[in-house]
Structures are given as C-alpha cells and as structure tokens.
Amino acid sequence: MTDAPEITVSRNDERGRYEIHLDDTVAGFTEFIVDREGRLVFPHTQVDPAFSGRGLAKILVSRALTDVAARAETVVPVCPYIVKFLHSNTIEGLDVHWRPTADEAGSAAIDAAER
C-alpha cells in the first residue's frame, strides 16, 4: 500500500502564480498579473496532463482564491476555469472585479456614442 501524496498550494510571487504540489512535484499552476490598481488578474490555469482527473484544478483555484481573500486583495477573473468556478462557488471575503462581457462593453460603447 502506498501513501497518498501530500497536496499543497503555495503562492510564488517571483513567477506570478499559485502552484499546486504533489509532494515535491509542481502539478499545476494558476497565473496572476498585478494590474495598475493592484488587483490580481488571473488569465490562465493549467494542470500537467500527467496529473489530470484528480480534481487538482479545483483544489488549486479554491485554495488560491481563499489566500487572495485572506490577503484582502481583489481578483479579476479572466481564466475561463476561474470564471466558471466563481459562478458556482463562494469564497468568503473574496473581492471580485468582473470585467464587462463583450455584450456589456458593446452596449456601453453604443450608449456613450448616443449621448
């Protein structure tokens, strides 16, 4: 019988990402970029195919966003996985800045042009 690997998530500010580790192996990451307002824009999440099917993306994103909330930082979700996650999960205390959809941005531009 083998022991299950220890799963940890850590913030790597040098690389601008949160990483999920199975024991000492980086199995995936979710990237962030700090924008001009100091918000964390999350554009991409990736889990190594060798580790797929284990629910690691959900663990990674959940723990990363929980850490962001604990730090009182604001998230701008761009990554489709994070957008979907946030539409079906709540992270207590998380400040989310939603970007307008293409329809909303188009409507705002039309409204401004008509003024």
mmCIF file of C-alpha atoms in Angstrom, residues 49-99:
data_model
loop_
_atom_site.group_PDB
_atom_site.id
_atom_site.type_symbol
_atom_site.label_atom_id
_atom_site.label_comp_id
_atom_site.label_asym_id
_atom_site.label_seq_id
_atom_site.Cartn_x
_atom_site.Cartn_y
_atom_site.Cartn_z
ATOM 1 C CA PRO A 49 -1.779 16.202 -18.113
ATOM 2 C CA ALA A 50 0.091 13.558 -16.103
ATOM 3 C CA PHE A 51 -1.990 14.643 -13.085
ATOM 4 C CA SER A 52 -5.369 15.168 -14.766
ATOM 5 C CA GLY A 53 -8.551 13.609 -13.458
ATOM 6 C CA ARG A 54 -7.703 14.129 -9.795
ATOM 7 C CA GLY A 55 -9.625 17.361 -9.192
ATOM 8 C CA LEU A 56 -6.395 19.321 -8.774
ATOM 9 C CA ALA A 57 -7.576 22.393 -10.704
ATOM 10 C CA LYS A 58 -10.493 22.843 -8.310
ATOM 11 C CA ILE A 59 -8.245 22.412 -5.260
ATOM 12 C CA LEU A 60 -5.692 24.831 -6.727
ATOM 13 C CA VAL A 61 -8.186 27.553 -7.604
ATOM 14 C CA SER A 62 -10.134 27.202 -4.351
ATOM 15 C CA ARG A 63 -7.036 27.485 -2.166
ATOM 16 C CA ALA A 64 -5.512 30.275 -4.278
ATOM 17 C CA LEU A 65 -8.668 32.388 -4.114
ATOM 18 C CA THR A 66 -9.035 31.700 -0.390
ATOM 19 C CA ASP A 67 -5.488 33.004 0.086
ATOM 20 C CA VAL A 68 -6.246 36.091 -2.012
ATOM 21 C CA ALA A 69 -9.307 36.765 0.170
ATOM 22 C CA ALA A 70 -7.226 36.361 3.344
ATOM 23 C CA ARG A 71 -4.786 38.946 1.980
ATOM 24 C CA ALA A 72 -7.696 41.351 1.250
ATOM 25 C CA GLU A 73 -6.692 41.533 -2.412
ATOM 26 C CA THR A 74 -9.049 41.870 -5.382
ATOM 27 C CA VAL A 75 -9.384 39.244 -8.107
ATOM 28 C CA VAL A 76 -10.112 39.954 -11.768
ATOM 29 C CA PRO A 77 -11.135 36.588 -13.234
ATOM 30 C CA VAL A 78 -10.218 36.175 -16.905
ATOM 31 C CA CYS A 79 -9.305 32.479 -17.000
ATOM 32 C CA PRO A 80 -12.404 30.553 -18.125
ATOM 33 C CA TYR A 81 -11.878 27.942 -15.405
ATOM 34 C CA ILE A 82 -11.778 30.587 -12.658
ATOM 35 C CA VAL A 83 -14.807 32.406 -14.106
ATOM 36 C CA LYS A 84 -16.769 29.124 -14.098
ATOM 37 C CA PHE A 85 -15.523 28.278 -10.594
ATOM 38 C CA LEU A 86 -16.628 31.655 -9.206
ATOM 39 C CA HIS A 87 -20.074 31.361 -10.792
ATOM 40 C CA SER A 88 -20.712 28.136 -8.868
ATOM 41 C CA ASN A 89 -18.641 28.586 -5.674
ATOM 42 C CA THR A 90 -18.364 31.223 -2.979
ATOM 43 C CA ILE A 91 -15.095 32.234 -1.347
ATOM 44 C CA GLU A 92 -15.882 34.120 1.839
ATOM 45 C CA GLY A 93 -14.439 37.629 1.852
ATOM 46 C CA LEU A 94 -13.217 37.496 -1.750
ATOM 47 C CA ASP A 95 -13.440 40.812 -3.604
ATOM 48 C CA VAL A 96 -14.098 40.095 -7.287
ATOM 49 C CA HIS A 97 -13.928 42.717 -10.022
ATOM 50 C CA TRP A 98 -15.784 41.347 -13.024
ATOM 51 C CA ARG A 99 -14.753 42.591 -16.447
#
